[in-house]
Backbone as ProteinMPNN parsed JSONL, in Angstrom:
{"seq_chain_A": "XXXXXXXXXXXXXXXXXXXXXXXXXXXXXXXXXXXXXXXXXXXXXXXXXXXXXXXXXXXXXXXXXXXXXXXXXXXXXXXXXXX", "coords_chain_A": {"N_chain_A": [[98.014, 84.554, 111.716], [100.256, 84.23, 110.217], [103.55, 82.859, 110.255], [105.989, 83.947, 109.727], [107.086, 87.194, 108.733], [107.987, 89.661, 106.443], [109.123, 92.923, 106.324], [109.653, 96.335, 105.276], [111.305, 99.191, 106.74], [108.928, 101.383, 108.214], [106.89, 100.197, 106.78], [103.688, 98.617, 106.909], [101.618, 95.973, 108.197], [98.762, 93.957, 108.838], [98.236, 91.503, 111.281], [96.253, 88.616, 111.751], [93.905, 86.72, 113.743], [92.719, 83.436, 114.113], [90.094, 81.964, 115.672], [89.514, 79.049, 117.677], [87.354, 76.959, 119.24], [85.33, 78.417, 116.627], [83.147, 79.798, 117.617], [83.827, 80.797, 120.079], [83.58, 82.75, 123.049], [85.369, 84.314, 124.422], [87.459, 86.553, 123.302], [89.443, 88.355, 123.793], [92.605, 89.828, 123.433], [96.182, 90.084, 123.851], [98.747, 91.886, 122.422], [102.197, 91.728, 121.784], [105.667, 92.737, 121.389], [108.982, 91.511, 120.936], [111.023, 93.227, 120.504], [110.804, 96.444, 120.177], [112.408, 98.205, 118.905], [112.887, 97.287, 116.386], [110.464, 96.246, 115.3], [107.087, 97.158, 115.757], [103.897, 96.715, 117.387], [100.379, 97.206, 117.502], [97.368, 97.243, 119.592], [95.561, 95.998, 117.956], [96.797, 94.252, 116.295], [98.255, 95.348, 114.232], [101.223, 95.573, 112.578], [104.308, 97.27, 112.39], [107.226, 97.923, 110.6], [110.253, 99.111, 111.947], [113.107, 99.489, 112.044], [116.019, 98.031, 110.463], [116.288, 94.673, 111.33], [115.28, 92.049, 113.646], [112.307, 90.865, 115.171], [109.988, 89.302, 117.412], [106.567, 88.902, 117.233], [104.007, 88.466, 119.511], [100.859, 87.071, 120.174], [98.528, 86.803, 122.677], [96.111, 85.063, 124.595], [93.889, 86.744, 126.743], [92.38, 85.5, 128.669], [93.619, 82.994, 129.079], [96.844, 82.714, 129.448], [98.526, 80.77, 128.525], [97.77, 80.171, 126.041], [98.786, 81.067, 122.98], [100.288, 82.616, 120.055], [102.934, 83.084, 117.689], [104.786, 85.313, 115.562], [107.546, 85.761, 113.547], [109.155, 88.678, 112.74], [110.913, 90.128, 110.2], [112.758, 92.868, 109.498], [113.844, 94.727, 106.855], [115.674, 96.983, 104.824], [115.447, 96.647, 102.064], [113.277, 94.499, 101.329], [112.779, 91.086, 100.13], [111.212, 90.577, 96.945], [107.894, 89.563, 96.637], [106.551, 86.742, 94.946]], "CA_chain_A": [[97.822, 83.999, 110.395], [101.563, 84.026, 109.594], [104.64, 82.496, 111.164], [107.05, 84.911, 109.45], [106.647, 88.368, 108.004], [109.09, 90.527, 106.054], [108.685, 94.297, 106.12], [110.641, 97.399, 105.206], [111.003, 100.21, 107.742], [107.703, 102.166, 108.011], [105.858, 99.387, 106.117], [102.745, 98.07, 107.885], [100.768, 94.843, 107.816], [97.925, 93.483, 109.943], [98.17, 90.075, 111.58], [94.917, 88.244, 112.188], [93.799, 85.536, 114.59], [91.587, 82.542, 113.879], [89.722, 81.342, 116.944], [89.017, 77.68, 117.615], [86.281, 76.914, 118.245], [85.025, 79.722, 116.05], [82.101, 80.482, 118.388], [84.321, 81.142, 121.406], [83.119, 84.064, 123.501], [86.512, 85.053, 124.957], [88.327, 86.907, 122.179], [90.333, 89.441, 124.191], [93.975, 89.455, 123.125], [97.287, 90.978, 124.159], [99.781, 91.836, 121.381], [103.479, 92.237, 122.285], [106.84, 92.561, 120.544], [110.2, 91.262, 121.705], [111.964, 94.319, 120.307], [110.141, 97.564, 119.503], [113.417, 98.93, 118.131], [112.833, 96.761, 115.019], [109.07, 96.114, 114.853], [106.121, 97.448, 116.812], [102.561, 96.182, 117.139], [99.364, 97.848, 118.325], [96.445, 96.296, 120.226], [94.711, 95.396, 116.921], [97.61, 93.355, 115.487], [98.914, 96.055, 113.14], [102.659, 95.531, 112.778], [105.042, 98.242, 111.584], [108.677, 97.832, 110.623], [110.865, 100.331, 112.473], [114.497, 99.554, 111.572], [116.544, 96.719, 110.074], [116.484, 93.764, 112.448], [114.283, 90.988, 113.8], [111.524, 90.851, 116.413], [108.906, 88.322, 117.427], [105.28, 89.422, 117.682], [103.242, 87.414, 120.186], [99.474, 87.359, 120.54], [98.212, 85.94, 123.812], [94.753, 85.137, 125.127], [93.786, 87.364, 128.064], [91.773, 84.515, 129.572], [94.554, 81.909, 129.371], [98.114, 83.148, 128.865], [99.213, 79.628, 127.915], [97.313, 80.109, 124.651], [99.42, 82.163, 122.25], [100.927, 82.316, 118.784], [104.005, 84.03, 117.423], [105.2, 85.583, 114.195], [108.857, 86.391, 113.477], [109.152, 89.789, 111.796], [112.239, 90.526, 109.734], [112.681, 94.186, 108.884], [115.016, 94.984, 106.011], [115.469, 98.151, 103.981], [114.981, 96.173, 100.751], [112.809, 93.116, 101.491], [112.632, 90.342, 98.878], [109.969, 90.771, 96.223], [107.049, 88.367, 96.654], [106.112, 86.349, 93.595]], "C_chain_A": [[99.137, 83.748, 109.672], [102.565, 83.622, 110.665], [105.845, 83.408, 110.96], [106.476, 86.039, 108.601], [107.868, 89.218, 107.692], [108.529, 91.897, 105.706], [109.889, 95.193, 105.898], [110.345, 98.377, 106.345], [109.825, 101.074, 107.291], [106.607, 101.416, 107.247], [104.989, 98.738, 107.194], [101.988, 96.882, 107.306], [100.007, 94.376, 109.044], [98.019, 91.968, 110.066], [96.762, 89.781, 112.09], [94.963, 86.944, 112.982], [92.567, 84.747, 114.168], [91.3, 81.819, 115.185], [89.18, 79.935, 116.721], [88.599, 77.279, 119.026], [85.907, 78.326, 117.792], [83.969, 80.493, 116.832], [82.54, 80.821, 119.82], [83.875, 82.553, 121.792], [84.266, 84.921, 124.027], [87.505, 85.334, 123.831], [89.238, 88.082, 122.502], [91.779, 88.98, 124.062], [94.959, 90.517, 123.601], [98.339, 90.788, 123.066], [101.064, 92.436, 121.955], [104.572, 91.996, 121.251], [108.05, 92.306, 121.43], [111.193, 92.398, 121.557], [111.322, 95.432, 119.489], [111.119, 98.433, 118.723], [113.357, 98.512, 116.654], [111.415, 96.646, 114.465], [108.152, 96.402, 116.025], [104.755, 96.923, 116.39], [101.578, 96.922, 118.04], [98.387, 96.805, 118.857], [95.444, 95.692, 119.247], [95.498, 94.442, 116.022], [98.251, 94.004, 114.281], [100.396, 96.157, 113.456], [103.308, 96.561, 111.859], [106.538, 98.003, 111.739], [109.252, 99.16, 111.081], [112.267, 100.512, 111.903], [114.949, 98.138, 111.248], [116.838, 95.869, 111.309], [115.368, 92.746, 112.516], [113.609, 91.105, 115.159], [110.465, 89.768, 116.29], [107.662, 88.998, 117.989], [104.518, 88.256, 118.291], [101.836, 87.925, 120.465], [99.064, 86.312, 121.57], [96.764, 86.15, 124.225], [94.782, 85.784, 126.507], [93.298, 86.348, 129.087], [92.76, 83.431, 130.002], [95.873, 82.226, 128.685], [98.961, 81.998, 128.316], [98.793, 79.436, 126.46], [97.877, 81.323, 123.921], [99.915, 81.667, 120.895], [101.957, 83.404, 118.533], [104.286, 84.155, 115.937], [106.554, 86.29, 114.254], [108.804, 87.452, 112.383], [110.592, 90.157, 111.475], [112.07, 91.85, 109.0], [113.982, 94.432, 108.134], [114.702, 96.136, 105.073], [114.96, 97.757, 102.601], [114.533, 94.73, 100.881], [112.681, 92.422, 100.136], [111.262, 90.599, 98.251], [109.183, 89.473, 96.249], [106.603, 88.042, 95.239], [104.732, 85.759, 93.622]], "O_chain_A": [[99.142, 83.115, 108.616], [102.438, 83.999, 111.83], [106.63, 83.626, 111.883], [105.514, 85.856, 107.856], [108.694, 89.47, 108.57], [107.597, 92.025, 104.912], [111.008, 94.853, 106.283], [109.229, 98.384, 106.865], [109.738, 101.45, 106.122], [105.507, 101.943, 107.082], [105.482, 98.357, 108.256], [101.75, 96.795, 106.101], [100.535, 94.393, 110.156], [97.897, 91.243, 109.079], [96.157, 90.603, 112.778], [95.923, 86.178, 112.904], [91.509, 85.317, 113.901], [92.169, 81.141, 115.734], [88.493, 79.657, 115.738], [89.438, 77.266, 119.926], [86.146, 79.302, 118.503], [83.897, 81.717, 116.724], [81.699, 81.101, 120.674], [83.806, 83.44, 120.942], [84.141, 86.145, 124.073], [88.29, 84.465, 123.452], [89.751, 88.737, 121.595], [92.141, 87.894, 124.515], [94.614, 91.691, 123.735], [98.775, 89.666, 122.809], [101.037, 93.518, 122.542], [104.426, 91.164, 120.356], [108.132, 92.824, 122.543], [112.104, 92.538, 122.373], [111.297, 95.373, 118.26], [110.702, 99.305, 117.96], [113.731, 99.287, 115.773], [111.188, 96.919, 113.287], [108.397, 95.955, 117.146], [104.488, 96.713, 115.207], [101.889, 97.232, 119.19], [98.556, 95.613, 118.602], [94.56, 94.943, 119.664], [94.935, 93.877, 115.084], [98.742, 93.309, 113.392], [100.789, 96.746, 114.463], [102.916, 96.71, 110.702], [107.053, 97.894, 112.852], [108.792, 100.219, 110.653], [112.583, 101.562, 111.345], [114.345, 97.165, 111.699], [117.549, 96.3, 112.218], [114.6, 92.588, 111.567], [114.252, 91.405, 116.165], [110.096, 89.371, 115.185], [107.691, 89.586, 119.07], [104.393, 87.194, 117.681], [101.643, 89.05, 120.926], [99.228, 85.109, 121.366], [96.255, 87.271, 124.207], [95.603, 85.419, 127.348], [93.751, 86.338, 130.231], [92.744, 82.997, 131.154], [96.009, 82.031, 127.477], [100.004, 82.235, 127.706], [99.387, 78.638, 125.735], [97.499, 82.46, 124.202], [99.955, 80.466, 120.628], [101.872, 84.501, 119.086], [104.054, 83.228, 115.16], [106.693, 87.306, 114.935], [108.452, 87.16, 111.24], [111.385, 90.459, 112.367], [111.338, 91.943, 108.015], [115.072, 94.356, 108.701], [113.579, 96.25, 104.581], [114.127, 98.458, 102.027], [115.304, 93.818, 100.582], [112.497, 93.082, 99.113], [110.277, 90.811, 98.957], [109.715, 88.41, 95.928], [106.314, 88.932, 94.44], [104.205, 85.374, 92.578]]}, "name": "protein", "num_of_chains": 1, "seq": "XXXXXXXXXXXXXXXXXXXXXXXXXXXXXXXXXXXXXXXXXXXXXXXXXXXXXXXXXXXXXXXXXXXXXXXXXXXXXXXXXXX"}
């Protein structure tokens, strides 16, 4: 649901997936991070900032690994205030 996400260390946020078509029966997903030193993700899409840095979270279809989306996570001790 997001292309970028800014978090502080220990801050958490859930990423969500919109399926198309919405009535698809194959909804099994794999969540991965490019660098768990900066941001980690669980198998439900919950992302947690670990330390200052940048990581990319990827969600991939189990059925077809060519179907995926990514979100760049920037972890900073004092993230900008959203307005």
